[in-house]
Every structure is written in structure tokens, then in C-alpha cells.
Amino acid sequence: MSKLVELAKVLRSKNAGPLYLTLDIMFDEQQAYERVKNSGALSKKLISRLYHTGEENISIIDYPAARSIKITMPRKVISGSIGDTDIYGAQQHAPLLDVEIE
Amino acid sequence: MKILALNGILGYGYPVKSLENGLKLAPDLIGVDAGSTDPGPYYLGKGKSFTSRAAVKRDIELVLPEALIRGIPFIIGTAGGSGGEPHLKWNREIIEEIAREKGLHFKLALIHSEIGKEYLKGKLKEGKIRPMGPNLNIEEKDIEESVRIVGQMGTQPFINALTLGAEVILAGRSSDAAIFAALPLKEGYNPGLTWHAAKIMECGAMCCVPGTTADSIMAHLEKDYFLLQPLNIKRRCTPTSVAAHTLYEQPDPYYLYESEGMADLSQSKYEQYDDSIVRVSGSSFVPAEKPTIKIEGVVKAGYRTISIAGMRDPIMINEIEEITKAVSKHVKEVFINRISAADYQLLFRLYGKDGVEGENEPCARKAHELGVIIEAVAKTQEMADDVCAVARSTMLHYPYEGRKATAGNLAFPYSPSDIPMGISYKFSIYHLVEPEDPGELFPVEIINI
């Protein structure tokens, strides 16, 4: 078992506009990318649990051209609204760091 | 056609050498994105720039004389960081100051982008305003209460300004890519390739390795492909670095939605052209049946006062959840019949616990030291000050269970401990509107400097 953060070259979050959060997991080796994809670990079910949002809100897109997986979901709190913890949405990747990959 | 992007945001800086290298290649257009909604709603609401005046002036004054001598149009989009009227005015004054100092004379086009409330109310009634996400709805009152509303212009207003002979264009709120796509589209270049190149370049040298928004990039647009060329010898573009950039800040790397339609990147190919240049082909464009304009609006969201403090006592840290609940309850009781609980919000941001991730924080441990921001948001500054003050003093002296450090619970770094932050704003509108004619919303004003 490995942790996702050990396998990924880039593991980041950012706003995609003020209403959405997008997470990118990028690999610099094809083998690591395939391993994570094939493990099925990054499912809507997992993301729904980690980010406390409905599965119907989540999009997970494979992007082989950059050996990447992109996960997008609506922000619970719109950027800059009262109670927002992260205006840019740039530090919301923590829940993904220790995801176990076979 | 050669297009030079100065950097990712006007005011972030770029090496003079990169500009020199770019100018040697004789670009047909120099462009720069000057703004973003990333820094949140405050700047649009307040009419201020999130970029520094000195830095913006520096970025403009290095390139403006060079562009004018060479007859290269220079386009700045989303002036002043947010593209509203005050932002446009602020950025215009900087340009006029540079022109005076350097004895420059040229035709400047200003493109306005604030949208009228009556117009939008009409569009709302016609059912011509669509949401951009599930968590923000629009009603007439949202339009009425908005402090400022801007529309993101597409390429048409830029094309209009270029046709009028503008040498420098200072535009209000713009689609980041439209800044760079306008001239190529005017000249008949392939829209798929044009929009794709424009979308990459608007972030400056972020598509390079090492990537940064504080450096320039050059795009060479051809009939069936485009090249991306770094202008700094320490950077390279690789197929992966360029492809990867399409992921940045986008919900979907395959489809880019613009006012005029959708760029389809699903068949795009990225190839190493030479050691540092990448060749991109295969991008296509699907025009929209009806062009849409993205509109952004903000409302006032209350006055804010904060107090920042540290905690080191482990017994307190262990009970912090109960403590903050008790403090909130006490504040409510203190103000009963004086300030309604409905008129304010009291938040405790706990760094070292879950200040960043909130409910998504996977780590159950708390650190040996916590930072707290006590935050009051209320209808007036005075009310926010009062609520914050009571919360702060209550938390400082709260006699929690098992307490041994009975002289004070909080370590304040400052006197005064409480910091009024002034008015806050929130996004009230982030929607798409269907105009009759996308150009109608963005009047072009020509000024002879």
C-alpha cells in the first residue's frame, strides 16, 4: 500500500471560479498514474465522504495527456463569503494526501 | 501571428530580459491579463485593486514605449484587478502618468464593462439569466442590492477597438483568453487553436518548466498549429507542462467555455518542437448558438472585526470546542435585548485544529499550540467591534474545567487586540446572461493621449 501523496508529483486544489473547487493529481510516471487509476480508489464515493458533498455534485476526469486526474465539486461556501476558510481554495487538498492506494 | 503575453497578472512582474527577447521576435500583439476573481469579492465591491500601483506601473512603463515605437497593439484586460469603473479609472491614471513622464502620445481605447441593473432585471424577467453553479441563485433583489456588477467581455469589443485604430486598449472585465484571442480571430485564424493558445498564454510562463506567473510567454499561431515559446533561457515548455496547464483553475481540461462558444481540446496533440518549444494541434471550436456573457456581482456582507491570539495550554486546547461554544453562548446572553443574535455572526477560526480544512480536516489531533481568530461580522462596524470585544474578553478569562493557567487564556501578539476590518462583500451574482448582441454591453471610448 502507498499513500497518494507518495505517488503523485502534483497534488493540489484551487478554485475553478468562485463557485467550484477543483483538485488535480498529476503523476510524472505512467506507471504511477495507471496504478492509481486502476486501483479504483479515487471514486465518487470516496470523494463524497472526504469532502462531505453529494456524489451527484462530483466530477472525476481522467486526463492522460498530462497523466492526471481532475476532481471538481461545488464549494460549500462561495469564495469570500462569511465562514470561508480559504479564499483561493488552494489548501483544500489535505483529505487526499493519505488516501491508500494498492 | 506572434503574440506576447507579459505575465500572468499585470503587476506580478516579469524579467526585462524576457521582454527584450520577445520584442526581438517582432510580435504582432502584446497582451496582459490584469485581474481575476480569485482574490475574492472585496476588490470588486470596494473598487480597489489587489495589485500594487507601483508594480502595475513598472510592468506597463517597461513595455508601453516599446510597443508604441514598433506599432504593436498593447491590450490590458480586466483593468485594475476587477474591471469595474473605479478599477478602469485607477489603471487609466497610471497609463496617463507614464505618458506624461515619457512624453508619449497615442490612441487609447477604454472598454467599459459595468452592467446596468434595469437591463439585468429585464433579462431576469425574460428568463435569460442562467446559474453557473448550484449554490448561487439570482432574484431581482440580488440585482437591486448589488454594489457593482460587471460582465466579462469576449473578443468583439476588442475587435471593435482595434478596428477604430486603438494603439493601446484598456478593458474592463474581460475573459482572460479574449484579450489574446481577439486579434487572431479578427485576422481569420482557426478559432480552436486561437482560443486554446490564448487560454494558455493568459497565465504567462505557468505552462513552462519551471513555471511561473511572473514571466512572459510567446505564442506563434499558424494555420494548423501553434507554438509556445518561453522567453527566458531557464525555462522550457514540454508537452506535459503545456497539457498540464489546461488543468489549472478549470473544471474540465477538455472543454473550455467562452462567451462565443466552446473550445474542444479533446483531440489536441502536444509535441516537443525543439528543446524548449512545444507544438499544439488538433484543437477545435464549437460556436455557441447564442453567445452568453458571464456576469459577476457583489453585495455588502457586513462589517467585520477580528481578534488574533495564540493558545499554549494543553488543558484548554483539549477542551477548545466546549470553550468556544460556551463563549458564543455567553456573548448572546450579554447582548440580550441589545443586539439580536440574528444581527451578527461570531466565528472562531482555530489554526492547529481545522482552520484551513474545516469539516473536511482528516487529522483528529490538535497541535501543541493553537492560533485563534475570533471574528465578528455585523450590520455596523460598532456592533462588530462590540461583539468581538465581548467574545475576546470572555475567551481570555473563561474558567474552563480543570484550568490551572488562571491568569489568562490567550496570548495576544498586539495591542490593540481587536482589529476592525471594515466592510466585507460577498458574491451575489455569478451567472450567464444572454444579450441580444454581446458587443452592446461593452462600449468603446477612444481617448487621444
Coordinates of C-alpha atoms in Angstrom, one line a residue:
Chain A
M1 CA 0.0 0.0 0.0
S2 CA 1.2 3.5 -0.8
K3 CA -0.3 6.9 0.1
L4 CA -1.5 9.0 -2.8
V5 CA 0.9 11.9 -1.8
E6 CA 3.9 9.5 -2.2
L7 CA 2.9 8.5 -5.7
A8 CA 1.8 12.0 -7.1
K9 CA 4.1 14.6 -8.5
V10 CA 1.5 17.3 -8.0
L11 CA -1.4 17.2 -5.6
R12 CA -3.3 20.5 -5.4
S13 CA -6.6 22.3 -5.1
K14 CA -7.8 25.6 -6.5
N15 CA -11.0 27.5 -7.2
A16 CA -12.4 27.0 -10.7
G17 CA -14.3 30.2 -10.4
P18 CA -15.7 31.3 -7.0
L19 CA -18.4 28.5 -7.0
Y20 CA -16.3 25.4 -7.7
L21 CA -13.3 23.7 -6.2
T22 CA -11.0 21.6 -8.5
L23 CA -8.4 19.1 -7.4
D24 CA -5.6 17.9 -9.6
I25 CA -3.5 14.8 -9.0
M26 CA -0.6 14.6 -11.5
F27 CA 2.0 11.9 -12.0
D28 CA 5.4 12.1 -13.6
E29 CA 5.4 8.4 -14.3
Q30 CA 2.9 6.5 -16.4
Q31 CA 3.2 3.5 -14.1
A32 CA 2.1 5.5 -11.0
Y33 CA -0.7 7.1 -13.0
E34 CA -2.0 3.7 -14.2
R35 CA -1.7 2.2 -10.7
V36 CA -3.8 4.9 -9.1
K37 CA -6.4 4.8 -11.9
N38 CA -6.6 1.0 -11.9
S39 CA -6.9 0.8 -8.1
G40 CA -10.3 2.5 -8.3
A41 CA -9.5 4.2 -5.1
L42 CA -10.4 7.7 -6.3
S43 CA -14.2 7.1 -6.6
K44 CA -17.1 9.5 -6.2
K45 CA -18.0 7.6 -3.1
L46 CA -14.6 8.3 -1.5
I47 CA -14.6 12.0 -2.5
S48 CA -18.1 12.3 -1.3
R49 CA -17.1 11.0 2.1
L50 CA -13.8 13.1 2.3
Y51 CA -15.4 16.3 1.2
H52 CA -18.8 15.9 2.7
T53 CA -20.6 16.5 -0.6
G54 CA -23.1 14.5 -2.6
E55 CA -21.8 12.1 -5.3
E56 CA -24.0 13.8 -7.8
N57 CA -22.0 17.0 -7.4
I58 CA -18.7 15.4 -8.1
S59 CA -16.9 15.1 -11.4
I60 CA -13.8 12.9 -11.9
I61 CA -12.0 13.3 -15.2
D62 CA -9.0 11.4 -16.5
Y63 CA -6.5 13.4 -18.4
P64 CA -3.9 11.1 -19.9
A65 CA -2.2 13.9 -21.9
A66 CA -0.8 15.1 -18.6
R67 CA -1.0 11.8 -16.6
S68 CA -3.6 13.5 -14.4
I69 CA -6.8 13.0 -12.6
K70 CA -9.1 16.0 -12.0
I71 CA -11.8 16.1 -9.4
T72 CA -14.3 19.0 -9.4
M73 CA -17.1 19.8 -6.9
P74 CA -19.1 22.9 -5.9
R75 CA -17.6 24.9 -3.0
K76 CA -19.7 24.5 0.1
V77 CA -19.1 28.2 0.9
I78 CA -18.7 30.6 -2.1
S79 CA -15.3 32.2 -2.2
G80 CA -15.1 35.2 0.1
S81 CA -18.5 34.6 1.8
I82 CA -18.7 34.6 5.6
G83 CA -17.2 31.5 7.0
D84 CA -14.9 30.8 4.1
T85 CA -11.6 29.3 5.3
D86 CA -9.7 29.6 2.0
I87 CA -10.5 32.4 -0.5
Y88 CA -8.4 30.9 -3.3
G89 CA -9.3 27.3 -2.4
A90 CA -5.6 26.4 -2.6
Q91 CA -5.2 24.4 0.6
Q92 CA -8.1 22.0 0.4
H93 CA -6.1 19.0 -0.8
A94 CA -5.3 17.6 2.7
P95 CA -8.1 15.0 2.7
L96 CA -6.4 13.4 -0.4
L97 CA -2.9 13.1 0.9
D98 CA -3.2 9.8 2.8
V99 CA -5.6 8.0 0.5
E100 CA -4.4 4.5 0.4
I101 CA -3.5 3.0 -3.0
E102 CA -2.9 -0.7 -3.6
Chain B
M1 CA 0.8 35.7 -35.9
K2 CA 3.1 36.2 -32.8
I3 CA 1.5 37.1 -29.5
L4 CA 3.4 38.1 -26.4
A5 CA 1.9 37.7 -23.0
L6 CA 3.8 39.8 -20.5
N7 CA 3.0 37.7 -17.4
G8 CA 0.1 36.1 -15.7
I9 CA -1.3 39.2 -13.9
L10 CA -0.2 42.8 -14.6
G11 CA 1.7 43.8 -11.5
Y12 CA 3.2 40.4 -10.8
G13 CA 6.4 41.5 -12.6
Y14 CA 8.5 39.9 -15.4
P15 CA 12.2 40.0 -16.2
V16 CA 13.2 42.8 -18.5
K17 CA 15.3 40.3 -20.5
S18 CA 12.2 38.2 -21.3
L19 CA 10.5 41.3 -22.7
E20 CA 13.7 42.1 -24.8
N21 CA 13.8 38.5 -26.1
G22 CA 10.1 38.8 -27.0
L23 CA 10.5 42.1 -28.8
K24 CA 13.3 40.8 -30.9
L25 CA 10.9 38.3 -32.4
A26 CA 8.6 41.1 -33.6
P27 CA 5.3 40.2 -32.0
D28 CA 2.0 41.3 -33.7
L29 CA 0.3 41.8 -30.3
I30 CA 1.3 42.3 -26.7
G31 CA -1.3 41.4 -24.1
V32 CA -1.7 41.0 -20.4
D33 CA -4.5 39.9 -18.0
A34 CA -4.7 42.5 -15.2
G35 CA -7.3 40.8 -13.0
S36 CA -9.1 37.9 -11.5
T37 CA -12.0 36.9 -9.2
D38 CA -9.5 34.6 -7.3
P39 CA -8.8 37.1 -4.5
G40 CA -12.5 37.2 -3.6
P41 CA -15.4 39.7 -3.8
Y42 CA -13.9 42.5 -1.7
Y43 CA -11.9 44.2 -4.6
L44 CA -14.8 44.3 -7.0
G45 CA -17.1 45.7 -4.2
K46 CA -14.7 48.3 -2.8
G47 CA -13.4 49.5 -6.2
K48 CA -9.8 48.7 -5.3
S49 CA -7.0 46.8 -7.0
F50 CA -5.4 43.7 -5.4
T51 CA -2.3 44.5 -7.2
S52 CA 0.2 47.2 -6.1
R53 CA 0.2 50.5 -8.0
A54 CA 4.0 50.6 -8.2
A55 CA 4.2 47.1 -9.5
V56 CA 1.5 47.7 -12.1
K57 CA 3.2 51.0 -13.2
R58 CA 6.5 49.2 -13.6
D59 CA 5.0 46.4 -15.7
I60 CA 3.4 48.9 -18.0
E61 CA 6.1 51.5 -18.3
L62 CA 8.7 49.0 -19.4
V63 CA 6.6 47.9 -22.4
L64 CA 4.5 50.8 -23.4
P65 CA 7.1 52.9 -25.2
E66 CA 8.5 49.8 -26.9
A67 CA 5.0 48.8 -28.2
L68 CA 4.2 52.3 -29.4
I69 CA 7.6 52.7 -31.3
R70 CA 7.1 49.4 -33.0
G71 CA 3.4 49.9 -33.8
I72 CA 2.4 46.8 -31.8
P73 CA -1.1 47.0 -30.2
F74 CA -1.0 46.6 -26.4
I75 CA -4.0 45.2 -24.7
I76 CA -4.7 45.1 -21.0
G77 CA -7.8 43.2 -19.8
T78 CA -9.7 43.3 -16.5
A79 CA -8.1 46.6 -15.6
G80 CA -7.3 47.4 -12.0
G81 CA -7.8 43.8 -10.9
S82 CA -11.6 43.7 -11.3
G83 CA -12.6 45.6 -14.4
G84 CA -15.2 47.9 -12.8
E85 CA -15.3 51.7 -13.4
P86 CA -13.1 52.6 -10.4
H87 CA -10.6 50.0 -11.4
L88 CA -10.6 51.2 -15.0
K89 CA -10.1 54.8 -13.8
W90 CA -7.2 53.7 -11.5
N91 CA -5.4 51.9 -14.3
R92 CA -6.1 54.7 -16.8
E93 CA -4.4 57.2 -14.4
I94 CA -1.3 55.1 -14.2
I95 CA -1.1 55.0 -18.0
E96 CA -1.7 58.7 -18.3
E97 CA 1.0 59.3 -15.7
I98 CA 3.5 57.2 -17.7
A99 CA 2.5 59.0 -20.9
R100 CA 3.2 62.4 -19.3
E101 CA 6.5 61.3 -17.8
K102 CA 7.7 59.8 -21.0
G103 CA 6.1 62.3 -23.5
L104 CA 4.1 59.5 -25.1
H105 CA 1.1 60.3 -27.4
F106 CA -1.2 57.6 -28.7
K107 CA -4.8 56.5 -29.2
L108 CA -6.2 54.7 -26.1
A109 CA -9.4 52.7 -26.2
L110 CA -11.2 52.3 -22.9
I111 CA -13.8 49.5 -22.8
H112 CA -16.4 49.7 -20.1
S113 CA -17.9 46.6 -18.5
E114 CA -20.2 47.5 -15.7
I115 CA -23.7 46.3 -16.4
G116 CA -26.9 48.2 -15.5
K117 CA -29.4 46.8 -13.0
E118 CA -32.5 47.6 -15.0
Y119 CA -31.0 45.8 -18.0
L120 CA -30.4 42.7 -15.9
K121 CA -33.8 42.8 -14.2
G122 CA -35.3 42.8 -17.7
K123 CA -33.2 39.8 -18.7
L124 CA -34.1 38.0 -15.5
K125 CA -37.8 38.5 -16.3
E126 CA -37.2 37.1 -19.8
G127 CA -35.6 34.0 -18.3
K128 CA -32.3 34.9 -19.9
I129 CA -30.1 34.6 -16.9
R130 CA -28.7 31.2 -16.1
P131 CA -26.8 30.0 -13.0
M132 CA -23.1 28.9 -13.1
G133 CA -23.3 26.6 -10.1
P134 CA -25.8 25.0 -7.8
N135 CA -25.2 27.2 -4.7
L136 CA -25.9 30.7 -6.0
N137 CA -29.4 31.7 -7.2
I138 CA -30.5 35.1 -8.5
E139 CA -33.6 37.0 -7.8
E140 CA -34.5 40.6 -8.5
K141 CA -33.4 41.7 -5.0
D142 CA -29.9 40.3 -5.7
I143 CA -29.6 42.6 -8.7
E144 CA -31.0 45.5 -6.8
E145 CA -28.8 45.1 -3.7
S146 CA -25.6 44.6 -5.7
V147 CA -22.9 47.2 -5.2
R148 CA -21.3 46.6 -8.6
I149 CA -21.9 44.2 -11.4
V150 CA -19.5 43.6 -14.3
G151 CA -19.8 41.4 -17.4
Q152 CA -16.9 39.5 -18.9
M153 CA -16.4 40.7 -22.4
G154 CA -15.5 38.3 -25.2
T155 CA -13.5 39.3 -28.3
Q156 CA -16.0 41.6 -30.0
P157 CA -15.3 44.7 -28.0
F158 CA -11.5 44.3 -28.5
I159 CA -12.0 43.8 -32.2
N160 CA -14.2 46.9 -32.3
A161 CA -11.4 48.9 -30.5
L162 CA -8.7 47.6 -32.9
T163 CA -10.9 48.5 -35.9
L164 CA -11.1 52.0 -34.5
G165 CA -7.3 52.2 -34.6
A166 CA -6.6 51.9 -30.9
E167 CA -2.8 51.5 -30.2
V168 CA -3.5 50.7 -26.5
I169 CA -6.6 49.1 -25.2
L170 CA -7.5 49.2 -21.5
A171 CA -10.5 47.0 -21.0
G172 CA -12.8 46.4 -18.0
R173 CA -13.7 42.9 -17.0
S174 CA -12.6 40.5 -19.8
S175 CA -12.5 36.9 -20.4
D176 CA -8.8 36.2 -19.8
A177 CA -8.4 34.4 -23.1
A178 CA -10.3 37.0 -25.2
I179 CA -7.5 39.5 -24.5
F180 CA -5.2 37.4 -26.7
A181 CA -7.8 35.8 -29.0
A182 CA -9.3 39.0 -30.4
L183 CA -6.6 40.0 -33.0
P184 CA -6.1 36.4 -34.3
L185 CA -9.8 35.9 -34.7
K186 CA -10.2 39.3 -36.4
E187 CA -7.5 38.1 -38.9
G188 CA -9.2 34.8 -39.5
Y189 CA -7.1 32.3 -37.6
N190 CA -8.5 28.9 -36.6
P191 CA -10.8 29.6 -33.6
G192 CA -10.0 26.3 -31.8
L193 CA -6.2 26.9 -32.0
T194 CA -6.7 30.6 -31.2
W195 CA -8.7 30.0 -28.0
H196 CA -6.5 27.2 -26.8
A197 CA -3.3 29.3 -27.3
A198 CA -5.0 32.3 -25.6
K199 CA -6.1 30.3 -22.6
I200 CA -2.6 29.0 -22.0
M201 CA -0.9 32.3 -22.5
E202 CA -3.0 34.3 -20.2
C203 CA -1.2 32.8 -17.3
G204 CA 2.2 33.9 -18.6
A205 CA 5.0 31.4 -18.2
M206 CA 3.0 29.0 -16.0
C207 CA 3.0 26.5 -18.9
C208 CA 6.8 26.2 -18.7
V209 CA 9.1 24.2 -16.5
P210 CA 9.9 25.8 -14.1
G211 CA 6.5 27.5 -14.4
T212 CA 5.6 31.0 -13.0
T213 CA 3.1 33.8 -13.5
A214 CA 5.9 36.3 -13.1
D215 CA 7.4 35.8 -16.6
S216 CA 6.4 36.1 -20.2
I217 CA 5.5 33.7 -23.0
M218 CA 5.2 33.9 -26.8
A219 CA 2.7 32.1 -28.9
H220 CA 3.2 31.6 -32.6
L221 CA -0.2 31.0 -34.3
E222 CA -0.1 29.2 -37.6
K223 CA -2.8 27.8 -39.8
D224 CA -2.9 24.3 -38.4
Y225 CA -1.0 24.5 -35.1
F226 CA 0.6 26.9 -32.6
L227 CA 3.9 27.0 -30.9
L228 CA 4.6 28.1 -27.3
Q229 CA 7.9 29.6 -26.7
P230 CA 9.4 30.6 -23.4
L231 CA 11.4 33.9 -23.5
N232 CA 13.7 33.1 -20.6
I233 CA 16.6 30.7 -21.1
K234 CA 16.0 29.0 -17.8
R235 CA 12.5 27.8 -18.8
R236 CA 11.3 25.1 -21.2
C237 CA 7.9 24.1 -22.5
T238 CA 7.3 20.4 -22.6
P239 CA 4.3 18.5 -23.9
T240 CA 3.4 17.6 -20.3
S241 CA 3.9 21.1 -18.9
V242 CA 1.7 22.6 -21.6
A243 CA -1.0 19.9 -21.4
A244 CA -0.9 20.1 -17.6
H245 CA -1.6 23.8 -17.7
T246 CA -5.0 23.2 -19.2
L247 CA -5.9 21.7 -15.8
Y248 CA -5.2 24.9 -13.9
E249 CA -8.2 26.6 -12.4
Q250 CA -10.5 24.8 -14.8
P251 CA -13.3 22.4 -14.0
D252 CA -12.6 20.3 -17.2
P253 CA -9.4 20.1 -19.2
Y254 CA -11.1 19.1 -22.5
Y255 CA -13.7 21.8 -22.9
L256 CA -13.2 25.5 -22.4
Y257 CA -16.3 27.6 -22.4
E258 CA -16.1 31.1 -23.6
S259 CA -18.7 33.7 -24.4
E260 CA -18.7 32.9 -28.1
G261 CA -18.7 29.1 -27.8
M262 CA -16.7 26.1 -26.6
A263 CA -13.1 25.2 -27.4
D264 CA -12.8 21.4 -27.8
L265 CA -9.4 20.2 -26.7
S266 CA -10.2 16.5 -26.5
Q267 CA -8.2 15.8 -29.7
S268 CA -5.4 18.3 -29.0
K269 CA -1.9 17.0 -29.5
Y270 CA 1.1 18.3 -27.7
E271 CA 4.6 17.7 -29.3
Q272 CA 8.1 18.8 -28.5
Y273 CA 9.0 21.0 -31.4
D274 CA 12.6 21.8 -30.3
D275 CA 14.4 21.8 -27.0
S276 CA 12.2 24.4 -25.4
I277 CA 9.2 24.9 -27.7
V278 CA 6.0 22.9 -27.8
R279 CA 3.7 22.5 -30.9
V280 CA 0.0 22.1 -30.3
S281 CA -2.5 21.0 -32.9
G282 CA -5.9 19.4 -33.1
S283 CA -7.9 21.9 -31.0
S284 CA -11.3 22.8 -32.4
F285 CA -14.2 25.2 -31.7
V286 CA -17.9 24.8 -31.5
P287 CA -19.6 28.2 -31.8
A288 CA -22.4 28.9 -29.3
E289 CA -26.0 29.1 -30.7
K290 CA -26.4 32.2 -28.6
P291 CA -23.4 33.9 -27.1
T292 CA -23.5 34.4 -23.4
I293 CA -21.8 36.8 -21.1
K294 CA -20.6 35.8 -17.6
I295 CA -21.7 38.4 -15.1
E296 CA -20.2 38.9 -11.6
G297 CA -21.8 41.0 -8.9
V298 CA -21.2 41.6 -5.2
V299 CA -23.2 42.8 -2.3
K300 CA -22.2 44.2 1.1
A301 CA -22.0 41.4 3.7
G302 CA -21.5 43.2 6.9
Y303 CA -18.7 44.8 8.9
R304 CA -16.0 42.7 10.4
T305 CA -13.8 42.9 13.5
I306 CA -11.2 40.2 14.3
S307 CA -9.0 39.4 17.2
I308 CA -6.0 37.2 16.8
A309 CA -4.5 35.2 19.6
G310 CA -2.4 32.1 20.5
M311 CA -3.1 29.4 23.0
R312 CA -0.5 27.1 24.5
D313 CA -2.2 25.5 27.4
P314 CA -2.8 21.8 26.7
I315 CA -5.8 21.5 29.0
M316 CA -7.5 24.4 27.3
I317 CA -6.6 23.1 23.8
N318 CA -8.1 19.8 24.7
E319 CA -11.4 21.5 25.6
I320 CA -11.4 24.2 23.0
E321 CA -14.6 23.0 21.3
E322 CA -16.6 23.3 24.5
I323 CA -14.9 26.6 25.3
T324 CA -15.8 28.3 22.0
K325 CA -19.4 27.1 22.4
A326 CA -19.6 28.5 25.9
V327 CA -18.1 31.8 24.8
S328 CA -20.7 32.1 22.0
K329 CA -23.5 31.4 24.4
H330 CA -22.2 34.0 26.9
V331 CA -21.9 36.7 24.2
K332 CA -25.5 36.0 23.2
E333 CA -26.6 36.4 26.9
V334 CA -24.6 39.6 27.4
F335 CA -26.3 41.3 24.4
I336 CA -29.8 40.0 25.1
N337 CA -32.3 42.8 24.3
R338 CA -29.4 44.9 23.0
I339 CA -28.1 43.1 19.9
S340 CA -30.2 40.4 18.3
A341 CA -28.3 37.2 17.6
A342 CA -29.8 37.5 14.1
D343 CA -27.8 40.7 13.5
Y344 CA -24.3 39.3 13.9
Q345 CA -22.2 36.2 13.3
L346 CA -19.4 35.1 15.6
L347 CA -16.8 32.7 14.3
F348 CA -13.8 31.1 15.8
R349 CA -11.1 30.0 13.4
L350 CA -8.8 27.5 15.1
Y351 CA -5.5 27.1 13.4
G352 CA -3.7 24.0 14.5
K353 CA -7.0 22.2 14.6
D354 CA -9.2 22.8 11.5
G355 CA -8.9 26.4 10.5
V356 CA -8.0 25.6 6.9
E357 CA -10.0 22.4 6.1
G358 CA -13.0 23.0 8.3
E359 CA -15.2 19.9 8.5
N360 CA -13.0 18.2 5.9
E361 CA -10.0 18.1 8.2
P362 CA -8.9 14.4 8.3
C363 CA -6.5 14.8 11.2
A364 CA -8.1 14.4 14.6
R365 CA -5.1 15.6 16.5
K366 CA -4.7 19.2 17.7
A367 CA -1.3 20.8 17.7
H368 CA 0.6 21.7 20.9
E369 CA -0.2 25.4 20.1
L370 CA -3.4 26.8 18.6
G371 CA -3.9 30.1 16.8
V372 CA -7.4 31.6 17.0
I373 CA -9.1 34.3 15.0
I374 CA -12.2 35.5 16.8
E375 CA -14.3 37.0 14.1
A376 CA -17.5 39.1 14.4
V377 CA -19.5 40.2 11.4
A378 CA -22.4 42.5 12.0
K379 CA -24.6 45.2 10.5
T380 CA -22.4 48.1 11.7
Q381 CA -18.7 48.4 12.5
E382 CA -19.6 49.4 16.0
M383 CA -21.7 46.3 16.5
A384 CA -18.9 44.1 15.1
D385 CA -16.4 45.8 17.4
D386 CA -18.7 45.2 20.4
V387 CA -19.4 41.6 19.7
C388 CA -15.7 40.9 19.1
A389 CA -14.7 42.7 22.3
V390 CA -17.0 40.7 24.5
A391 CA -16.1 37.4 22.8
R392 CA -12.4 38.2 23.2
S393 CA -12.6 39.2 26.9
T394 CA -14.8 36.2 27.6
M395 CA -12.5 33.8 26.0
L396 CA -9.5 35.4 27.7
H397 CA -10.9 34.8 31.1
Y398 CA -13.2 31.8 30.6
P399 CA -12.8 29.5 33.6
Y400 CA -12.9 26.2 31.8
E401 CA -13.0 22.9 33.5
G402 CA -9.6 21.9 35.1
R403 CA -7.9 25.2 34.4
K404 CA -4.5 25.8 36.0
A405 CA -3.4 28.8 34.0
T406 CA -5.8 31.0 35.8
A407 CA -4.2 34.4 34.8
G408 CA -5.3 34.5 31.2
N409 CA -6.1 32.0 28.4
L410 CA -4.9 33.9 25.3
A411 CA -1.6 35.2 24.1
F412 CA -2.2 38.4 22.1
P413 CA 0.5 39.5 19.7
Y414 CA -0.8 43.1 19.5
S415 CA -2.2 46.0 21.5
P416 CA -4.9 46.7 20.3
S417 CA -6.0 43.1 20.4
D418 CA -9.1 43.8 18.2
I419 CA -8.8 44.8 14.6
P420 CA -11.8 46.4 12.8
M421 CA -11.6 45.2 9.1
G422 CA -14.3 47.4 7.6
I423 CA -16.9 46.4 5.2
S424 CA -16.9 42.9 3.7
Y425 CA -18.6 41.8 0.5
K426 CA -19.8 38.5 -1.0
F427 CA -20.7 37.4 -4.5
S428 CA -24.3 38.0 -5.2
I429 CA -24.2 37.2 -8.8
Y430 CA -22.1 34.7 -10.8
H431 CA -24.3 33.9 -13.8
L432 CA -24.6 33.8 -17.5
V433 CA -26.8 36.3 -19.4
E434 CA -27.9 36.1 -23.0
P435 CA -27.6 39.5 -24.5
E436 CA -29.2 40.4 -27.8
D437 CA -25.8 41.5 -29.1
P438 CA -22.7 40.7 -27.0
G439 CA -21.0 43.9 -28.1
E440 CA -23.9 46.1 -26.8
L441 CA -22.8 45.7 -23.2
F442 CA -19.2 47.0 -23.7
P443 CA -19.0 50.5 -25.1
V444 CA -15.6 51.5 -26.5
E445 CA -14.4 55.0 -25.7
I446 CA -11.5 56.5 -27.7
I447 CA -9.1 58.9 -26.0
N448 CA -6.2 60.7 -27.6
I449 CA -3.4 60.7 -25.1

